[in-house]
Amino acid sequence: GDGGDGGSVIFRATSSKSTLIDFRYQPHIRAGKGMHGKGSDLHGKNGEDKVLMVPIGTLIYDIEDSSLVCDLDSEGKEFAVARGGKGGRGNTHFKSSTNQAPRNAEKGEPGEEKELKLELKLMADVGLVGFPNAGKSTFISVVSHAHPKIADYPFTTLSPSLGVVDAGDERSFVIADIPGLIEGAHDGTGLGLRFLKHIERTRALLYLVDIMGYDGKSPVEIFRILREELSQYNLELLDKKQMIVINKTDLEPDQKKIAALKKKLKEESGGLKVMDISAVAQKGLKELIREIAKMVVSGQKNEKR
């Protein structure tokens, strides 16, 4: 009988996985071999597929040419990255009128071999963008159950972290703390390019600006730079729902100055909603969470259209 086909290596997306850590410890993956054909023209058993579960949002690249092989962006979506070889033909294919029991058979084809790179894009409702030291890590830690490692100097958060925020009424949303952007991020300056890609899948964007400015730049200048960096990376990011949040208002006792800054930012942004908070003093957070929840729902409705 004919030999069985080799198994394929298949990646499948699941919400039960959140990291790619498993693949650090198993760099070589093989599917099952096809079995030999048997007497009486019995077909050999096909090799078992090797199904590998990965988090939703996993991107798989072919290392040879850097092309994107597949984007596993939804529950249960799967893709066979390396297919098993076809089984060889058994001796019955070589029968002739003069040889009814040939002893020769055909070898099976080799299966595909691939060298792949796996990358995980964060899946979040809200992307939190701001300059280093805008207070993003503190903000995400007080509004959610995430506890990013933070210290009091720029570039402390070196990897994106996700926090689940309880918005009440059995509603919640996921917020992604994208490490601090700086001018030139879209060109790869600082950590920017590495993390800008995570923003693409969020439904809404939150610009977090320090009321005291950063590195000699005013909050309005900072907002202008942040928006420019996003548009240079991908103009479609500006089609998302957006809001500006002024942080660290505990450092500015003059309410008139805060009101004037909110007005300037509203004008600069073309009418975006502007709110003010102090993450450290936990001031203004409840109202902000309610507004973000509304923004997320609005973003979901836009996706369905």
CSV table of C-alpha atoms in Angstrom, one decimal:
chain,number,residue,atom,x,y,z
A,1,GLY,CA,0.0,0.0,0.0
A,2,ASP,CA,0.9,3.7,-0.3
A,3,GLY,CA,2.8,5.4,2.5
A,4,GLY,CA,1.0,7.8,4.7
A,5,ASP,CA,1.4,11.6,4.3
A,6,GLY,CA,3.6,13.4,6.9
A,7,GLY,CA,1.8,15.6,9.5
A,8,SER,CA,1.8,19.4,9.2
A,9,VAL,CA,2.9,22.0,11.8
A,10,ILE,CA,0.0,24.2,12.6
A,11,PHE,CA,-0.3,27.3,14.7
A,12,ARG,CA,-3.7,28.1,16.3
A,13,ALA,CA,-4.7,31.3,18.2
A,14,THR,CA,-6.3,31.0,21.6
A,15,SER,CA,-7.3,33.4,24.3
A,16,SER,CA,-6.0,30.9,26.9
A,17,LYS,CA,-2.4,31.9,26.1
A,18,SER,CA,-0.9,35.3,26.8
A,19,THR,CA,2.8,34.9,26.0
A,20,LEU,CA,5.1,33.1,23.6
A,21,ILE,CA,7.4,31.9,26.4
A,22,ASP,CA,6.8,28.2,25.6
A,23,PHE,CA,8.7,28.6,22.3
A,24,ARG,CA,11.9,29.8,24.0
A,25,TYR,CA,12.4,26.3,25.3
A,26,GLN,CA,11.3,24.3,22.2
A,27,PRO,CA,13.1,25.9,19.2
A,28,HIS,CA,12.7,22.8,17.0
A,29,ILE,CA,9.3,21.5,16.3
A,30,ARG,CA,8.4,18.4,14.2
A,31,ALA,CA,5.0,16.9,13.2
A,32,GLY,CA,4.5,13.2,13.0
A,33,LYS,CA,5.9,10.9,10.3
A,34,GLY,CA,3.7,9.1,7.8
A,35,MET,CA,3.7,5.3,8.3
A,36,HIS,CA,4.8,2.8,5.7
A,37,GLY,CA,2.2,1.1,3.5
A,38,LYS,CA,1.3,-2.5,4.4
A,39,GLY,CA,0.5,-5.7,2.6
A,40,SER,CA,-2.9,-6.3,0.9
A,41,ASP,CA,-2.7,-2.8,-0.5
A,42,LEU,CA,-3.3,-1.2,2.9
A,43,HIS,CA,-2.5,2.5,3.0
A,44,GLY,CA,0.0,3.7,5.7
A,45,LYS,CA,-1.3,5.9,8.5
A,46,ASN,CA,-0.8,9.6,8.0
A,47,GLY,CA,1.5,11.4,10.4
A,48,GLU,CA,-0.2,13.4,13.2
A,49,ASP,CA,-0.3,17.2,12.8
A,50,LYS,CA,1.5,19.2,15.5
A,51,VAL,CA,-0.9,21.9,16.6
A,52,LEU,CA,0.8,24.7,18.6
A,53,MET,CA,-1.4,27.1,20.6
A,54,VAL,CA,-0.3,30.7,20.6
A,55,PRO,CA,-1.9,34.0,21.9
A,56,ILE,CA,-4.3,35.9,19.8
A,57,GLY,CA,-2.3,38.6,18.1
A,58,THR,CA,0.6,36.4,17.1
A,59,LEU,CA,2.4,37.3,13.9
A,60,ILE,CA,4.5,34.7,12.2
A,61,TYR,CA,7.3,35.7,9.8
A,62,ASP,CA,9.5,33.7,7.5
A,63,ILE,CA,13.1,34.4,8.5
A,64,GLU,CA,14.5,33.7,5.0
A,65,ASP,CA,12.7,36.7,3.4
A,66,SER,CA,11.2,38.5,6.4
A,67,SER,CA,7.7,38.1,4.9
A,68,LEU,CA,4.6,37.9,7.1
A,69,VAL,CA,3.4,34.3,6.8
A,70,CYS,CA,0.2,34.7,8.9
A,71,ASP,CA,-1.6,37.0,11.4
A,72,LEU,CA,-3.5,35.0,14.0
A,73,ASP,CA,-5.7,37.8,15.1
A,74,SER,CA,-8.9,36.0,16.3
A,75,GLU,CA,-9.9,33.0,18.5
A,76,GLY,CA,-9.4,29.7,16.7
A,77,LYS,CA,-7.7,31.1,13.6
A,78,GLU,CA,-5.1,28.7,12.4
A,79,PHE,CA,-2.5,28.3,9.7
A,80,ALA,CA,-0.3,25.4,8.6
A,81,VAL,CA,3.2,26.9,8.5
A,82,ALA,CA,5.0,23.7,7.3
A,83,ARG,CA,3.1,21.0,5.4
A,84,GLY,CA,4.0,17.3,5.6
A,85,GLY,CA,5.4,15.5,2.6
A,86,LYS,CA,3.2,13.3,0.4
A,87,GLY,CA,3.6,9.5,1.1
A,88,GLY,CA,5.3,7.4,-1.6
A,89,ARG,CA,3.4,5.1,-3.9
A,90,GLY,CA,3.3,1.4,-2.9
A,91,ASN,CA,4.3,-1.5,-5.1
A,92,THR,CA,0.8,-2.0,-6.6
A,93,HIS,CA,1.4,1.1,-8.7
A,94,PHE,CA,4.3,-0.7,-10.5
A,95,LYS,CA,2.4,-3.9,-11.4
A,96,SER,CA,2.6,-5.0,-15.0
A,97,SER,CA,1.3,-7.9,-17.1
A,98,THR,CA,4.6,-9.7,-16.6
A,99,ASN,CA,5.2,-8.7,-12.9
A,100,GLN,CA,2.2,-9.0,-10.6
A,101,ALA,CA,4.3,-8.7,-7.4
A,102,PRO,CA,6.9,-6.0,-7.9
A,103,ARG,CA,9.3,-5.4,-5.1
A,104,ASN,CA,10.0,-1.8,-5.8
A,105,ALA,CA,8.1,1.2,-4.2
A,106,GLU,CA,8.4,5.0,-4.3
A,107,LYS,CA,10.0,7.1,-1.6
A,108,GLY,CA,7.7,9.7,0.0
A,109,GLU,CA,8.4,13.4,-0.5
A,110,PRO,CA,10.2,15.3,2.2
A,111,GLY,CA,8.0,17.7,4.3
A,112,GLU,CA,8.5,21.4,4.4
A,113,GLU,CA,11.2,22.9,6.6
A,114,LYS,CA,10.8,26.5,7.8
A,115,GLU,CA,12.7,28.9,10.0
A,116,LEU,CA,10.2,31.2,11.6
A,117,LYS,CA,10.0,34.3,13.9
A,118,LEU,CA,7.1,34.7,16.2
A,119,GLU,CA,6.0,38.1,17.4
A,120,LEU,CA,3.1,39.1,19.6
A,121,LYS,CA,1.2,42.2,19.1
A,122,LEU,CA,-0.6,43.4,22.2
A,123,MET,CA,-4.4,43.3,22.0
A,124,ALA,CA,-5.9,46.2,24.0
A,125,ASP,CA,-8.9,48.5,23.9
A,126,VAL,CA,-6.9,51.6,24.8
A,127,GLY,CA,-3.3,52.6,23.9
A,128,LEU,CA,-1.7,54.9,26.4
A,129,VAL,CA,0.9,57.2,24.7
A,130,GLY,CA,3.1,59.8,26.2
A,131,PHE,CA,6.6,61.1,26.6
A,132,PRO,CA,8.9,59.3,29.1
A,133,ASN,CA,8.0,60.3,32.7
A,134,ALA,CA,4.4,61.3,31.7
A,135,GLY,CA,3.3,59.1,34.6
A,136,LYS,CA,1.9,56.3,32.4
A,137,SER,CA,3.1,53.4,34.6
A,138,THR,CA,1.7,55.1,37.7
A,139,PHE,CA,-1.6,55.8,36.0
A,140,ILE,CA,-2.0,52.2,34.7
A,141,SER,CA,-1.1,50.8,38.1
A,142,VAL,CA,-3.7,52.9,40.0
A,143,VAL,CA,-6.6,52.4,37.5
A,144,SER,CA,-6.0,48.6,36.9
A,145,HIS,CA,-4.5,45.5,38.5
A,146,ALA,CA,-1.3,45.9,36.5
A,147,HIS,CA,1.9,46.6,38.5
A,148,PRO,CA,4.6,47.6,36.0
A,149,LYS,CA,8.1,48.0,37.4
A,150,ILE,CA,8.7,51.8,37.7
A,151,ALA,CA,11.3,54.2,39.0
A,152,ASP,CA,11.6,57.9,38.9
A,153,TYR,CA,13.5,58.5,35.7
A,154,PRO,CA,12.8,58.3,31.9
A,155,PHE,CA,12.6,55.0,30.0
A,156,THR,CA,11.9,52.9,33.1
A,157,THR,CA,9.2,50.9,31.4
A,158,LEU,CA,11.0,48.9,28.8
A,159,SER,CA,8.2,46.6,27.7
A,160,PRO,CA,4.5,47.2,27.2
A,161,SER,CA,2.2,46.1,30.0
A,162,LEU,CA,-1.5,45.5,29.9
A,163,GLY,CA,-4.0,46.4,32.7
A,164,VAL,CA,-7.7,45.5,33.0
A,165,VAL,CA,-9.7,48.4,34.2
A,166,ASP,CA,-13.1,47.9,36.0
A,167,ALA,CA,-15.4,50.5,34.6
A,168,GLY,CA,-18.4,49.5,36.7
A,169,ASP,CA,-21.8,48.2,35.5
A,170,GLU,CA,-20.0,44.9,34.7
A,171,ARG,CA,-17.9,46.7,32.1
A,172,SER,CA,-14.2,46.6,31.7
A,173,PHE,CA,-11.5,47.5,29.2
A,174,VAL,CA,-7.9,46.6,28.6
A,175,ILE,CA,-5.4,49.4,28.5
A,176,ALA,CA,-1.8,49.1,27.1
A,177,ASP,CA,1.0,51.2,28.6
A,178,ILE,CA,3.2,51.8,25.5
A,179,PRO,CA,6.7,52.7,26.6
A,180,GLY,CA,7.6,56.4,26.4
A,181,LEU,CA,7.7,57.9,22.9
A,182,ILE,CA,10.2,60.6,22.0
A,183,GLU,CA,10.6,62.8,18.9
A,184,GLY,CA,11.8,60.6,16.0
A,185,ALA,CA,10.2,57.5,17.4
A,186,HIS,CA,8.7,56.6,13.9
A,187,ASP,CA,12.3,56.5,12.6
A,188,GLY,CA,13.4,54.1,15.3
A,189,THR,CA,14.8,56.7,17.8
A,190,GLY,CA,14.7,55.5,21.4
A,191,LEU,CA,12.3,52.7,21.9
A,192,GLY,CA,9.6,54.2,19.7
A,193,LEU,CA,9.4,52.0,16.6
A,194,ARG,CA,9.6,48.8,18.6
A,195,PHE,CA,6.4,49.7,20.4
A,196,LEU,CA,4.4,51.9,18.0
A,197,LYS,CA,3.2,48.8,16.3
A,198,HIS,CA,1.4,47.7,19.4
A,199,ILE,CA,-0.9,50.8,19.1
A,200,GLU,CA,-2.3,49.7,15.7
A,201,ARG,CA,-4.7,47.2,17.3
A,202,THR,CA,-6.1,49.4,20.0
A,203,ARG,CA,-9.6,50.8,19.6
A,204,ALA,CA,-8.8,54.2,21.2
A,205,LEU,CA,-5.8,56.3,22.1
A,206,LEU,CA,-5.1,58.3,25.3
A,207,TYR,CA,-2.5,61.0,25.1
A,208,LEU,CA,-1.0,61.4,28.6
A,209,VAL,CA,0.8,64.7,29.1
A,210,ASP,CA,2.7,66.0,32.1
A,211,ILE,CA,1.3,69.3,33.2
A,212,MET,CA,4.9,70.5,33.9
A,213,GLY,CA,6.0,69.6,30.4
A,214,TYR,CA,9.1,67.5,29.6
A,215,ASP,CA,12.7,68.4,28.7
A,216,GLY,CA,11.9,72.1,28.2
A,217,LYS,CA,8.8,71.4,26.1
A,218,SER,CA,5.3,72.6,27.1
A,219,PRO,CA,2.4,70.2,27.3
A,220,VAL,CA,1.0,71.6,24.1
A,221,GLU,CA,4.3,71.0,22.2
A,222,ILE,CA,4.4,67.5,23.7
A,223,PHE,CA,0.9,66.7,22.4
A,224,ARG,CA,1.9,68.1,18.9
A,225,ILE,CA,5.0,65.9,18.8
A,226,LEU,CA,3.1,62.8,20.0
A,227,ARG,CA,0.4,63.2,17.3
A,228,GLU,CA,3.0,63.8,14.6
A,229,GLU,CA,4.9,60.7,15.6
A,230,LEU,CA,1.7,58.6,15.3
A,231,SER,CA,0.8,60.1,12.0
A,232,GLN,CA,4.3,59.6,10.6
A,233,TYR,CA,4.2,55.9,11.6
A,234,ASN,CA,0.7,55.3,10.3
A,235,LEU,CA,-1.8,58.1,9.5
A,236,GLU,CA,-4.8,55.8,10.1
A,237,LEU,CA,-4.0,55.8,13.8
A,238,LEU,CA,-5.5,59.3,13.9
A,239,ASP,CA,-8.8,57.8,12.8
A,240,LYS,CA,-9.2,56.1,16.2
A,241,LYS,CA,-11.1,57.6,19.1
A,242,GLN,CA,-8.8,59.9,21.0
A,243,MET,CA,-8.6,61.8,24.3
A,244,ILE,CA,-6.0,64.0,26.0
A,245,VAL,CA,-5.3,63.6,29.7
A,246,ILE,CA,-3.3,66.1,31.6
A,247,ASN,CA,-1.5,64.3,34.5
A,248,LYS,CA,0.2,65.5,37.7
A,249,THR,CA,-2.2,68.3,38.4
A,250,ASP,CA,-1.3,68.0,42.1
A,251,LEU,CA,1.9,70.0,41.1
A,252,GLU,CA,-0.2,73.0,39.8
A,253,PRO,CA,-2.4,74.6,42.5
A,254,ASP,CA,-3.7,77.3,40.1
A,255,GLN,CA,-7.0,76.0,38.7
A,256,LYS,CA,-7.1,78.9,36.2
A,257,LYS,CA,-3.8,77.7,34.7
A,258,ILE,CA,-5.2,74.2,34.4
A,259,ALA,CA,-8.3,75.5,32.7
A,260,ALA,CA,-6.3,77.6,30.3
A,261,LEU,CA,-4.1,74.6,29.4
A,262,LYS,CA,-7.2,72.5,28.7
A,263,LYS,CA,-8.5,75.1,26.4
A,264,LYS,CA,-5.2,75.3,24.5
A,265,LEU,CA,-5.0,71.6,24.1
A,266,LYS,CA,-8.6,71.4,22.9
A,267,GLU,CA,-7.8,74.0,20.2
A,268,GLU,CA,-4.5,72.4,19.2
A,269,SER,CA,-6.2,69.0,18.8
A,270,GLY,CA,-9.1,70.2,16.8
A,271,GLY,CA,-11.7,69.6,19.5
A,272,LEU,CA,-10.6,66.4,21.3
A,273,LYS,CA,-11.9,65.9,24.8
A,274,VAL,CA,-9.4,67.0,27.4
A,275,MET,CA,-9.4,65.9,31.0
A,276,ASP,CA,-7.1,66.5,34.0
A,277,ILE,CA,-6.0,64.1,36.7
A,278,SER,CA,-3.4,63.3,39.3
A,279,ALA,CA,-2.6,59.6,39.2
A,280,VAL,CA,-0.4,59.9,42.3
A,281,ALA,CA,-3.1,61.7,44.3
A,282,GLN,CA,-5.8,59.6,42.6
A,283,LYS,CA,-7.8,62.7,41.6
A,284,GLY,CA,-10.2,62.7,38.7
A,285,LEU,CA,-9.8,59.0,37.9
A,286,LYS,CA,-13.4,57.9,38.3
A,287,GLU,CA,-14.7,60.5,35.9
A,288,LEU,CA,-11.8,59.6,33.4
A,289,ILE,CA,-12.5,55.9,33.6
A,290,ARG,CA,-16.2,56.5,32.8
A,291,GLU,CA,-15.2,58.6,29.7
A,292,ILE,CA,-12.7,56.1,28.5
A,293,ALA,CA,-15.3,53.3,28.8
A,294,LYS,CA,-17.7,55.4,26.6
A,295,MET,CA,-14.9,56.0,24.1
A,296,VAL,CA,-14.1,52.2,23.9
A,297,VAL,CA,-17.8,51.4,23.3
A,298,SER,CA,-17.9,54.1,20.5
A,299,GLY,CA,-14.7,52.6,19.0
A,300,GLN,CA,-16.4,49.1,19.0
A,301,LYS,CA,-19.4,50.5,17.2
A,302,ASN,CA,-17.2,52.0,14.5
A,303,GLU,CA,-15.5,48.7,13.9
A,304,LYS,CA,-18.8,46.9,13.3
A,305,ARG,CA,-19.8,49.4,10.6
